[in-house]
PDB file of C-alpha atoms and ligand atoms in Angstrom:
ATOM      1  CA  MET N   1     118.712 194.966 -91.736  1.00 37.00           C
ATOM      2  CA  THR N   2     121.188 193.675 -89.187  1.00 37.00           C
ATOM      3  CA  SER N   3     120.945 195.754 -86.048  1.00 39.00           C
ATOM      4  CA  THR N   4     123.564 196.517 -83.442  1.00 43.00           C
ATOM      5  CA  THR N   5     121.650 194.652 -80.737  1.00 42.00           C
ATOM      6  CA  ASP N   6     123.515 192.238 -78.530  1.00 48.00           C
ATOM      7  CA  TRP N   7     123.583 189.512 -81.202  1.00 46.00           C
ATOM      8  CA  TYR N   8     127.071 190.703 -82.090  1.00 59.00           C
ATOM      9  CA  ALA N   9     128.555 189.934 -78.672  1.00 60.00           C
ATOM     10  CA  LYS N  10     126.619 186.636 -78.591  1.00 63.00           C
ATOM     11  CA  GLN N  11     127.684 185.690 -82.129  1.00 61.00           C
ATOM     12  CA  TYR N  12     131.291 186.539 -81.431  1.00 59.00           C
ATOM     13  CA  VAL N  13     131.643 184.313 -78.360  1.00 61.00           C
ATOM     14  CA  LEU N  14     130.282 181.287 -80.303  1.00 62.00           C
ATOM     15  CA  PHE N  15     133.866 180.520 -81.352  1.00 70.00           C
ATOM     16  CA  GLU N  16     135.559 182.077 -78.379  1.00 72.00           C
ATOM     17  CA  ASN N  17     138.160 179.363 -77.757  1.00 75.00           C
ATOM     18  CA  GLU N  18     139.377 179.540 -81.365  1.00 74.00           C
ATOM     19  CA  ARG N  19     139.365 183.343 -81.378  1.00 74.00           C
ATOM     20  CA  THR N  20     141.200 183.603 -78.036  1.00 80.00           C
ATOM     21  CA  ARG N  21     144.060 181.265 -78.939  1.00 87.00           C
ATOM     22  CA  PRO N  22     145.887 183.914 -81.084  1.00 93.00           C
ATOM     23  CA  VAL N  23     145.825 186.485 -78.274  1.00 95.00           C
ATOM     24  CA  LYS N  24     147.546 184.008 -76.006  1.00 94.00           C
ATOM     25  CA  ASP N  25     150.209 183.413 -78.680  1.00 96.00           C
ATOM     26  CA  LEU N  26     150.573 187.186 -79.108  1.00 97.00           C
ATOM     27  CA  LEU N  27     150.940 187.880 -75.381  1.00 97.00           C
ATOM     28  CA  ALA N  28     153.526 185.120 -75.062  1.00 95.00           C
ATOM     29  CA  ALA N  29     155.793 187.140 -77.399  1.00 96.00           C
ATOM     30  CA  VAL N  30     155.607 190.435 -75.453  1.00 96.00           C
ATOM     31  CA  PRO N  31     158.986 191.095 -73.770  1.00 93.00           C
ATOM     32  CA  ALA N  32     158.826 190.229 -70.081  1.00 81.00           C
ATOM     33  CA  THR N  33     159.310 193.763 -68.766  1.00 81.00           C
ATOM     34  CA  ASP N  34     157.637 195.314 -65.744  1.00 87.00           C
ATOM     35  CA  VAL N  35     154.154 195.998 -67.136  1.00 92.00           C
ATOM     36  CA  ARG N  36     152.161 198.164 -64.739  1.00 95.00           C
ATOM     37  CA  VAL N  37     149.625 199.851 -67.020  1.00 97.00           C
ATOM     38  CA  ALA N  38     148.003 197.906 -69.850  1.00 98.00           C
ATOM     39  CA  VAL N  39     145.039 198.627 -72.103  1.00 98.00           C
ATOM     40  CA  ASP N  40     143.087 196.351 -74.423  1.00 98.00           C
ATOM     41  CA  ILE N  41     141.823 198.396 -77.380  1.00 98.00           C
ATOM     42  CA  GLY N  42     138.900 196.806 -79.252  1.00 97.00           C
ATOM     43  CA  CYS N  43     138.426 194.574 -76.214  1.00 96.00           C
ATOM     44  CA  GLY N  44     135.237 192.916 -77.512  1.00 93.00           C
ATOM     45  CA  PRO N  45     133.375 190.946 -74.819  1.00 92.00           C
ATOM     46  CA  GLY N  46     136.477 190.890 -72.597  1.00 94.00           C
ATOM     47  CA  ASN N  47     138.013 187.592 -73.744  1.00 92.00           C
ATOM     48  CA  SER N  48     141.282 189.239 -74.798  1.00 95.00           C
ATOM     49  CA  THR N  49     141.244 191.415 -71.642  1.00 97.00           C
ATOM     50  CA  GLU N  50     140.882 188.266 -69.553  1.00 95.00           C
ATOM     51  CA  ALA N  51     143.936 186.732 -71.262  1.00 95.00           C
ATOM     52  CA  LEU N  52     145.828 190.009 -70.753  1.00 96.00           C
ATOM     53  CA  ALA N  53     145.007 190.165 -67.038  1.00 96.00           C
ATOM     54  CA  ALA N  54     145.953 186.502 -66.590  1.00 94.00           C
ATOM     55  CA  ARG N  55     149.352 187.205 -68.163  1.00 93.00           C
ATOM     56  CA  LEU N  56     149.930 190.326 -66.035  1.00 93.00           C
ATOM     57  CA  PRO N  57     148.679 189.749 -62.507  1.00 90.00           C
ATOM     58  CA  GLY N  58     148.915 193.007 -60.554  1.00 90.00           C
ATOM     59  CA  ALA N  59     148.897 195.322 -63.603  1.00 95.00           C
ATOM     60  CA  ALA N  60     146.292 198.085 -63.919  1.00 96.00           C
ATOM     61  CA  VAL N  61     144.221 196.765 -66.826  1.00 97.00           C
ATOM     62  CA  SER N  62     141.509 198.607 -68.746  1.00 98.00           C
ATOM     63  CA  GLY N  63     139.661 198.103 -71.998  1.00 98.00           C
ATOM     64  CA  LEU N  64     137.857 200.093 -74.639  1.00 98.00           C
ATOM     65  CA  ASP N  65     135.597 199.293 -77.552  1.00 97.00           C
ATOM     66  CA  SER N  66     133.352 201.304 -79.883  1.00 96.00           C
ATOM     67  CA  SER N  67     130.421 198.871 -79.487  1.00 95.00           C
ATOM     68  CA  ALA N  68     128.006 199.380 -76.592  1.00 95.00           C
ATOM     69  CA  ASP N  69     127.126 195.650 -76.659  1.00 93.00           C
ATOM     70  CA  MET N  70     130.761 194.661 -76.341  1.00 94.00           C
ATOM     71  CA  VAL N  71     131.508 197.130 -73.551  1.00 97.00           C
ATOM     72  CA  ALA N  72     128.450 195.893 -71.645  1.00 96.00           C
ATOM     73  CA  ALA N  73     129.523 192.252 -72.104  1.00 94.00           C
ATOM     74  CA  ALA N  74     133.093 193.039 -70.974  1.00 97.00           C
ATOM     75  CA  ARG N  75     131.886 194.919 -67.874  1.00 98.00           C
ATOM     76  CA  LYS N  76     129.649 191.994 -66.953  1.00 96.00           C
ATOM     77  CA  ARG N  77     132.458 189.501 -67.442  1.00 95.00           C
ATOM     78  CA  LEU N  78     135.237 191.440 -65.678  1.00 97.00           C
ATOM     79  CA  PRO N  79     133.571 193.867 -63.246  1.00 97.00           C
ATOM     80  CA  GLN N  80     136.900 194.581 -61.533  1.00 96.00           C
ATOM     81  CA  PHE N  81     138.264 196.466 -64.592  1.00 97.00           C
ATOM     82  CA  GLN N  82     137.386 199.764 -66.256  1.00 98.00           C
ATOM     83  CA  PHE N  83     135.806 199.504 -69.728  1.00 98.00           C
ATOM     84  CA  ASP N  84     134.898 202.539 -71.821  1.00 98.00           C
ATOM     85  CA  MET N  85     133.084 203.100 -75.074  1.00 98.00           C
ATOM     86  CA  VAL N  86     135.721 204.734 -77.287  1.00 98.00           C
ATOM     87  CA  ASP N  87     136.535 204.737 -80.990  1.00 97.00           C
ATOM     88  CA  ILE N  88     140.223 203.936 -81.569  1.00 98.00           C
ATOM     89  CA  SER N  89     140.368 206.429 -84.487  1.00 96.00           C
ATOM     90  CA  THR N  90     139.692 209.304 -82.099  1.00 96.00           C
ATOM     91  CA  TRP N  91     141.200 207.825 -78.908  1.00 98.00           C
ATOM     92  CA  ASP N  92     143.117 210.702 -77.348  1.00 95.00           C
ATOM     93  CA  ALA N  93     144.388 209.262 -74.031  1.00 95.00           C
ATOM     94  CA  PRO N  94     148.056 210.282 -73.871  1.00 94.00           C
ATOM     95  CA  GLY N  95     149.307 207.258 -71.905  1.00 92.00           C
ATOM     96  CA  PRO N  96     151.966 206.314 -71.139  1.00 97.00           C
ATOM     97  CA  TYR N  97     151.100 202.607 -71.337  1.00 98.00           C
ATOM     98  CA  ASP N  98     153.485 199.738 -70.765  1.00 97.00           C
ATOM     99  CA  LEU N  99     151.365 197.587 -73.052  1.00 98.00           C
ATOM    100  CA  ILE N 100     148.726 198.375 -75.658  1.00 98.00           C
ATOM    101  CA  LEU N 101     147.003 195.217 -76.839  1.00 98.00           C
ATOM    102  CA  ALA N 102     144.996 195.287 -80.079  1.00 98.00           C
ATOM    103  CA  ASN N 103     143.830 191.770 -80.859  1.00 96.00           C
ATOM    104  CA  ALA N 104     141.685 191.249 -83.959  1.00 92.00           C
ATOM    105  CA  VAL N 105     140.558 194.868 -84.173  1.00 94.00           C
ATOM    106  CA  LEU N 106     142.853 197.125 -86.208  1.00 95.00           C
ATOM    107  CA  GLN N 107     141.734 195.503 -89.473  1.00 90.00           C
ATOM    108  CA  TRP N 108     138.492 197.466 -88.891  1.00 87.00           C
ATOM    109  CA  VAL N 109     140.261 200.807 -88.350  1.00 93.00           C
ATOM    110  CA  PRO N 110     141.505 202.837 -91.347  1.00 90.00           C
ATOM    111  CA  ASP N 111     144.758 204.705 -92.048  1.00 93.00           C
ATOM    112  CA  HIS N 112     147.384 202.447 -90.492  1.00 95.00           C
ATOM    113  CA  GLU N 113     150.166 204.729 -91.711  1.00 96.00           C
ATOM    114  CA  ARG N 114     148.961 207.341 -89.216  1.00 97.00           C
ATOM    115  CA  LEU N 115     147.350 205.042 -86.625  1.00 97.00           C
ATOM    116  CA  PHE N 116     150.264 202.739 -85.761  1.00 98.00           C
ATOM    117  CA  PRO N 117     152.797 205.543 -85.100  1.00 98.00           C
ATOM    118  CA  SER N 118     150.202 207.406 -83.028  1.00 98.00           C
ATOM    119  CA  LEU N 119     149.713 204.291 -80.862  1.00 98.00           C
ATOM    120  CA  VAL N 120     153.497 204.007 -80.413  1.00 98.00           C
ATOM    121  CA  THR N 121     153.615 207.581 -79.048  1.00 98.00           C
ATOM    122  CA  LYS N 122     151.323 206.444 -76.204  1.00 98.00           C
ATOM    123  CA  LEU N 123     153.884 203.861 -75.036  1.00 98.00           C
ATOM    124  CA  ALA N 124     156.245 204.309 -72.107  1.00 97.00           C
ATOM    125  CA  ALA N 125     159.945 203.697 -72.820  1.00 96.00           C
ATOM    126  CA  GLY N 126     160.314 199.918 -73.109  1.00 96.00           C
ATOM    127  CA  GLY N 127     156.540 199.542 -73.591  1.00 97.00           C
ATOM    128  CA  SER N 128     155.020 197.395 -76.344  1.00 98.00           C
ATOM    129  CA  LEU N 129     152.256 197.637 -78.894  1.00 98.00           C
ATOM    130  CA  ALA N 130     150.979 194.091 -79.497  1.00 98.00           C
ATOM    131  CA  VAL N 131     148.761 193.633 -82.545  1.00 98.00           C
ATOM    132  CA  GLN N 132     147.151 190.639 -84.200  1.00 97.00           C
ATOM    133  CA  MET N 133     145.052 190.956 -87.343  1.00 95.00           C
ATOM    134  CA  PRO N 134     143.479 188.357 -89.613  1.00 91.00           C
ATOM    135  CA  ASP N 135     145.480 188.173 -92.840  1.00 92.00           C
ATOM    136  CA  ASN N 136     142.864 186.257 -94.744  1.00 89.00           C
ATOM    137  CA  LEU N 137     141.587 188.574 -97.488  1.00 87.00           C
ATOM    138  CA  ASP N 138     142.905 186.145-100.106  1.00 90.00           C
ATOM    139  CA  GLU N 139     141.240 183.115 -98.471  1.00 94.00           C
ATOM    140  CA  PRO N 140     138.163 181.643-100.241  1.00 96.00           C
ATOM    141  CA  ALA N 141     135.795 182.861 -97.492  1.00 95.00           C
ATOM    142  CA  HIS N 142     136.708 186.493 -98.266  1.00 91.00           C
ATOM    143  CA  ARG N 143     137.169 186.132-101.994  1.00 92.00           C
ATOM    144  CA  LEU N 144     133.686 184.581-102.278  1.00 95.00           C
ATOM    145  CA  LEU N 145     132.177 187.405-100.234  1.00 93.00           C
ATOM    146  CA  ARG N 146     133.617 189.969-102.636  1.00 90.00           C
ATOM    147  CA  GLU N 147     132.508 187.975-105.692  1.00 93.00           C
ATOM    148  CA  ILE N 148     128.929 187.460-104.457  1.00 95.00           C
ATOM    149  CA  ALA N 149     128.679 191.095-103.352  1.00 94.00           C
ATOM    150  CA  VAL N 150     129.169 192.351-106.922  1.00 92.00           C
ATOM    151  CA  ASP N 151     127.040 189.638-108.544  1.00 93.00           C
ATOM    152  CA  GLY N 152     123.436 189.956-107.411  1.00 92.00           C
ATOM    153  CA  PRO N 153     120.567 192.393-106.901  1.00 94.00           C
ATOM    154  CA  TRP N 154     122.401 193.684-103.808  1.00 94.00           C
ATOM    155  CA  ALA N 155     125.449 194.847-105.829  1.00 94.00           C
ATOM    156  CA  PRO N 156     124.664 198.615-105.731  1.00 93.00           C
ATOM    157  CA  LYS N 157     124.234 198.485-101.938  1.00 91.00           C
ATOM    158  CA  LEU N 158     127.415 196.505-101.355  1.00 92.00           C
ATOM    159  CA  ALA N 159     129.726 198.506-103.615  1.00 85.00           C
ATOM    160  CA  GLY N 160     132.622 199.759-101.568  1.00 77.00           C
ATOM    161  CA  VAL N 161     132.182 197.461 -98.548  1.00 82.00           C
ATOM    162  CA  GLU N 162     135.750 196.405 -97.823  1.00 66.00           C
ATOM    163  CA  ARG N 163     138.030 195.970 -94.884  1.00 57.00           C
ATOM    164  CA  THR N 164     141.104 198.027 -94.329  1.00 56.00           C
ATOM    165  CA  MET N 165     144.040 195.702 -93.818  1.00 57.00           C
ATOM    166  CA  ARG N 166     145.972 195.291 -97.031  1.00 76.00           C
ATOM    167  CA  HIS N 167     149.546 195.561 -95.819  1.00 91.00           C
ATOM    168  CA  GLY N 168     152.058 192.778 -95.283  1.00 92.00           C
ATOM    169  CA  ALA N 169     154.776 192.042 -92.734  1.00 94.00           C
ATOM    170  CA  ALA N 170     157.464 194.156 -94.446  1.00 96.00           C
ATOM    171  CA  TRP N 171     155.202 197.205 -94.590  1.00 96.00           C
ATOM    172  CA  TYR N 172     154.541 197.133 -90.814  1.00 97.00           C
ATOM    173  CA  TYR N 173     158.198 196.441 -90.034  1.00 98.00           C
ATOM    174  CA  SER N 174     159.370 199.393 -92.170  1.00 98.00           C
ATOM    175  CA  LEU N 175     156.747 201.702 -90.662  1.00 98.00           C
ATOM    176  CA  LEU N 176     157.551 200.865 -87.046  1.00 98.00           C
ATOM    177  CA  LYS N 177     161.278 200.112 -86.956  1.00 98.00           C
ATOM    178  CA  PRO N 178     162.377 203.791 -87.099  1.00 98.00           C
ATOM    179  CA  LEU N 179     160.149 204.455 -84.039  1.00 98.00           C
ATOM    180  CA  CYS N 180     160.936 201.367 -81.961  1.00 98.00           C
ATOM    181  CA  ALA N 181     163.888 199.546 -80.447  1.00 98.00           C
ATOM    182  CA  ARG N 182     162.531 196.170 -81.564  1.00 97.00           C
ATOM    183  CA  VAL N 183     159.858 195.034 -84.011  1.00 98.00           C
ATOM    184  CA  ASP N 184     158.813 191.386 -84.126  1.00 98.00           C
ATOM    185  CA  VAL N 185     156.497 190.375 -86.995  1.00 98.00           C
ATOM    186  CA  TRP N 186     155.239 186.907 -87.833  1.00 97.00           C
ATOM    187  CA  ARG N 187     152.377 185.106 -89.569  1.00 96.00           C
ATOM    188  CA  THR N 188     150.632 181.956 -88.425  1.00 96.00           C
ATOM    189  CA  VAL N 189     148.027 179.847 -90.213  1.00 96.00           C
ATOM    190  CA  TYR N 190     145.628 178.246 -87.715  1.00 94.00           C
ATOM    191  CA  HIS N 191     143.476 175.359 -88.865  1.00 93.00           C
ATOM    192  CA  HIS N 192     140.290 175.578 -86.838  1.00 89.00           C
ATOM    193  CA  PRO N 193     138.200 172.388 -86.730  1.00 91.00           C
ATOM    194  CA  LEU N 194     134.560 173.467 -87.012  1.00 91.00           C
ATOM    195  CA  THR N 195     131.878 170.870 -86.452  1.00 90.00           C
ATOM    196  CA  GLY N 196     128.809 171.525 -88.558  1.00 89.00           C
ATOM    197  CA  GLY N 197     130.338 171.873 -92.027  1.00 91.00           C
ATOM    198  CA  ALA N 198     129.581 174.891 -94.218  1.00 94.00           C
ATOM    199  CA  ASP N 199     126.962 176.203 -91.781  1.00 94.00           C
ATOM    200  CA  ALA N 200     129.614 176.502 -89.092  1.00 93.00           C
ATOM    201  CA  VAL N 201     131.922 178.413 -91.456  1.00 95.00           C
ATOM    202  CA  VAL N 202     129.076 180.834 -92.240  1.00 96.00           C
ATOM    203  CA  GLU N 203     128.330 181.231 -88.519  1.00 92.00           C
ATOM    204  CA  TRP N 204     132.006 181.995 -87.904  1.00 90.00           C
ATOM    205  CA  PHE N 205     132.066 184.809 -90.469  1.00 91.00           C
ATOM    206  CA  LYS N 206     128.707 186.198 -89.284  1.00 90.00           C
ATOM    207  CA  GLY N 207     130.671 187.318 -86.229  1.00 80.00           C
ATOM    208  CA  SER N 208     133.266 189.140 -88.339  1.00 81.00           C
ATOM    209  CA  ALA N 209     133.693 189.536 -92.117  1.00 85.00           C
ATOM    210  CA  LEU N 210     130.004 189.177 -93.049  1.00 92.00           C
ATOM    211  CA  ARG N 211     128.907 191.949 -90.699  1.00 88.00           C
ATOM    212  CA  PRO N 212     129.543 195.003 -92.917  1.00 88.00           C
ATOM    213  CA  PHE N 213     127.865 193.238 -95.871  1.00 93.00           C
ATOM    214  CA  LEU N 214     124.774 192.088 -93.946  1.00 94.00           C
ATOM    215  CA  ALA N 215     124.440 195.513 -92.336  1.00 92.00           C
ATOM    216  CA  GLN N 216     123.631 196.976 -95.781  1.00 94.00           C
ATOM    217  CA  LEU N 217     120.940 194.406 -96.673  1.00 95.00           C
ATOM    218  CA  ASP N 218     117.243 194.422 -95.817  1.00 93.00           C
ATOM    219  CA  ASP N 219     115.300 191.487 -94.355  1.00 91.00           C
ATOM    220  CA  ALA N 220     114.344 190.152 -97.810  1.00 90.00           C
ATOM    221  CA  GLU N 221     117.869 190.308 -99.251  1.00 93.00           C
ATOM    222  CA  GLU N 222     119.791 188.853 -96.313  1.00 95.00           C
ATOM    223  CA  PRO N 223     118.574 185.204 -96.528  1.00 96.00           C
ATOM    224  CA  ALA N 224     119.244 185.040-100.283  1.00 96.00           C
ATOM    225  CA  PHE N 225     122.724 186.487 -99.839  1.00 96.00           C
ATOM    226  CA  LEU N 226     123.511 184.061 -96.995  1.00 97.00           C
ATOM    227  CA  GLN N 227     122.182 181.042 -98.922  1.00 97.00           C
ATOM    228  CA  ARG N 228     124.353 181.873-101.909  1.00 97.00           C
ATOM    229  CA  TYR N 229     127.374 182.354 -99.647  1.00 97.00           C
ATOM    230  CA  ARG N 230     126.674 179.084 -97.828  1.00 97.00           C
ATOM    231  CA  ASP N 231     126.480 177.147-101.107  1.00 97.00           C
ATOM    232  CA  GLU N 232     129.783 178.568-102.326  1.00 97.00           C
ATOM    233  CA  ILE N 233     131.433 177.971 -98.944  1.00 97.00           C
ATOM    234  CA  ALA N 234     130.332 174.308 -99.038  1.00 96.00           C
ATOM    235  CA  ARG N 235     132.160 173.924-102.360  1.00 96.00           C
ATOM    236  CA  ALA N 236     135.288 175.770-101.202  1.00 97.00           C
ATOM    237  CA  TYR N 237     135.549 174.071 -97.782  1.00 96.00           C
ATOM    238  CA  PRO N 238     134.537 170.421 -98.191  1.00 94.00           C
ATOM    239  CA  ALA N 239     133.857 168.636 -94.908  1.00 93.00           C
ATOM    240  CA  LEU N 240     136.050 165.795 -93.671  1.00 94.00           C
ATOM    241  CA  GLU N 241     134.553 162.325 -93.228  1.00 92.00           C
ATOM    242  CA  ASP N 242     133.225 163.135 -89.756  1.00 92.00           C
ATOM    243  CA  GLY N 243     131.553 166.354 -90.952  1.00 90.00           C
ATOM    244  CA  THR N 244     134.235 168.672 -89.560  1.00 93.00           C
ATOM    245  CA  VAL N 245     135.552 171.538 -91.672  1.00 94.00           C
ATOM    246  CA  LEU N 246     139.163 172.484 -91.074  1.00 93.00           C
ATOM    247  CA  LEU N 247     139.098 176.264 -91.578  1.00 94.00           C
ATOM    248  CA  PRO N 248     142.544 177.643 -92.535  1.00 95.00           C
ATOM    249  CA  PHE N 249     142.945 181.052 -90.913  1.00 93.00           C
ATOM    250  CA  PRO N 250     146.153 183.091 -91.500  1.00 95.00           C
ATOM    251  CA  ARG N 251     146.895 185.838 -88.983  1.00 95.00           C
ATOM    252  CA  LEU N 252     149.595 188.536 -88.865  1.00 97.00           C
ATOM    253  CA  PHE N 253     151.253 189.432 -85.548  1.00 98.00           C
ATOM    254  CA  VAL N 254     153.259 192.552 -84.689  1.00 98.00           C
ATOM    255  CA  VAL N 255     154.971 193.311 -81.367  1.00 98.00           C
ATOM    256  CA  ALA N 256     156.632 196.748 -81.507  1.00 98.00           C
ATOM    257  CA  THR N 257     158.656 197.713 -78.429  1.00 98.00           C
ATOM    258  CA  ARG N 258     159.675 201.307 -77.879  1.00 96.00           C
TER     259      ARG N 258
HETATM  260  C1  SAM L 301     136.900 190.813 -83.695  1.00 61.36           C
HETATM  261  S1  SAM L 301     136.517 191.683 -82.229  1.00 61.36           S
HETATM  262  C2  SAM L 301     137.958 191.397 -81.186  1.00 61.36           C
HETATM  263  C3  SAM L 301     137.606 191.311 -79.742  1.00 61.36           C
HETATM  264  C4  SAM L 301     138.743 190.912 -78.807  1.00 61.36           C
HETATM  265  N1  SAM L 301     139.828 191.884 -78.831  1.00 61.36           N
HETATM  266  C5  SAM L 301     139.326 189.540 -79.110  1.00 61.36           C
HETATM  267  O1  SAM L 301     140.537 189.400 -79.066  1.00 61.36           O
HETATM  268  O2  SAM L 301     138.584 188.598 -79.382  1.00 61.36           O
HETATM  269  C6  SAM L 301     136.758 193.316 -82.788  1.00 61.36           C
HETATM  270  C7  SAM L 301     136.285 194.351 -81.801  1.00 61.36           C
HETATM  271  O3  SAM L 301     136.752 195.618 -82.223  1.00 61.36           O
HETATM  272  C8  SAM L 301     135.747 196.563 -81.987  1.00 61.36           C
HETATM  273  N2  SAM L 301     136.011 197.707 -82.865  1.00 61.36           N
HETATM  274  C9  SAM L 301     135.908 197.756 -84.213  1.00 61.36           C
HETATM  275  N3  SAM L 301     136.261 198.978 -84.652  1.00 61.36           N
HETATM  276  C10 SAM L 301     136.603 199.700 -83.558  1.00 61.36           C
HETATM  277  C11 SAM L 301     137.058 201.026 -83.361  1.00 61.36           C
HETATM  278  N4  SAM L 301     137.215 201.868 -84.389  1.00 61.36           N
HETATM  279  N5  SAM L 301     137.300 201.440 -82.109  1.00 61.36           N
HETATM  280  C12 SAM L 301     137.133 200.606 -81.056  1.00 61.36           C
HETATM  281  N6  SAM L 301     136.713 199.322 -81.186  1.00 61.36           N
HETATM  282  C13 SAM L 301     136.446 198.890 -82.422  1.00 61.36           C
HETATM  283  C14 SAM L 301     134.458 195.835 -82.270  1.00 61.36           C
HETATM  284  O4  SAM L 301     133.367 196.467 -81.639  1.00 61.36           O
HETATM  285  C15 SAM L 301     134.771 194.464 -81.704  1.00 61.36           C
HETATM  286  O5  SAM L 301     134.400 194.363 -80.363  1.00 61.36           O
END
């Protein structure tokens, strides 16, 4: 059984440069207004908070995350900022915030039809909600996970393990436009060069998509599940001549300004 020990924070930062690039692209698209109060929700180990603070010198920056490991890692990394252990689904701070950053987190949080408007109500006039979510459920890495999950002795345990995000650009635009002065939505496909072939791809997803699946398996089942996934990944993502795998990674971006 995969525990919630600090392996998660350690696993996540293995590919930190690749995972931090989208937050920089996201922040670059936030309107250059006078941002005094900013919060990073689902701050992880503080990498997105660090990018946020670098973009907004002088702003009051804080972060929150539902994982104790992540909050501890963020506090260690950025001791000058306030980090709290909070679940976004029940986050009741009223704001107002000039900027709410949610980078690579809301795909884990259900009920976007309610959640996104409730985040907008926490914004000051002219404030922005800046969101980036992986949009990769149709990529081989996710499709294979779903296929393997229903085709093995683990199938009963893994029934129903699924991530939330299933909406496209038009859905978010239509939801937010009536509430905001400006809604900017775009999609980017990154191609991350991973040295180490299929093993590196598996390591990447151990820090994200594999987590809810592995969390359901016991110590005997996990290696068999991972081996099967690795073999399929090797077929779906053949290495280049130098052993590098170029991992295509589509991401959806939303900047909604009140
Ligand atoms: C993929 S990491 C993103 C970390 C960081 N924002 C970044 O840009 O790299 C997702 C983070 O969201 C956190 N998370 C997941 N569900 C959450 C929830 N309901 N409330 C708060 N944090 C949550 C996880 O603990 C994890 O730290």
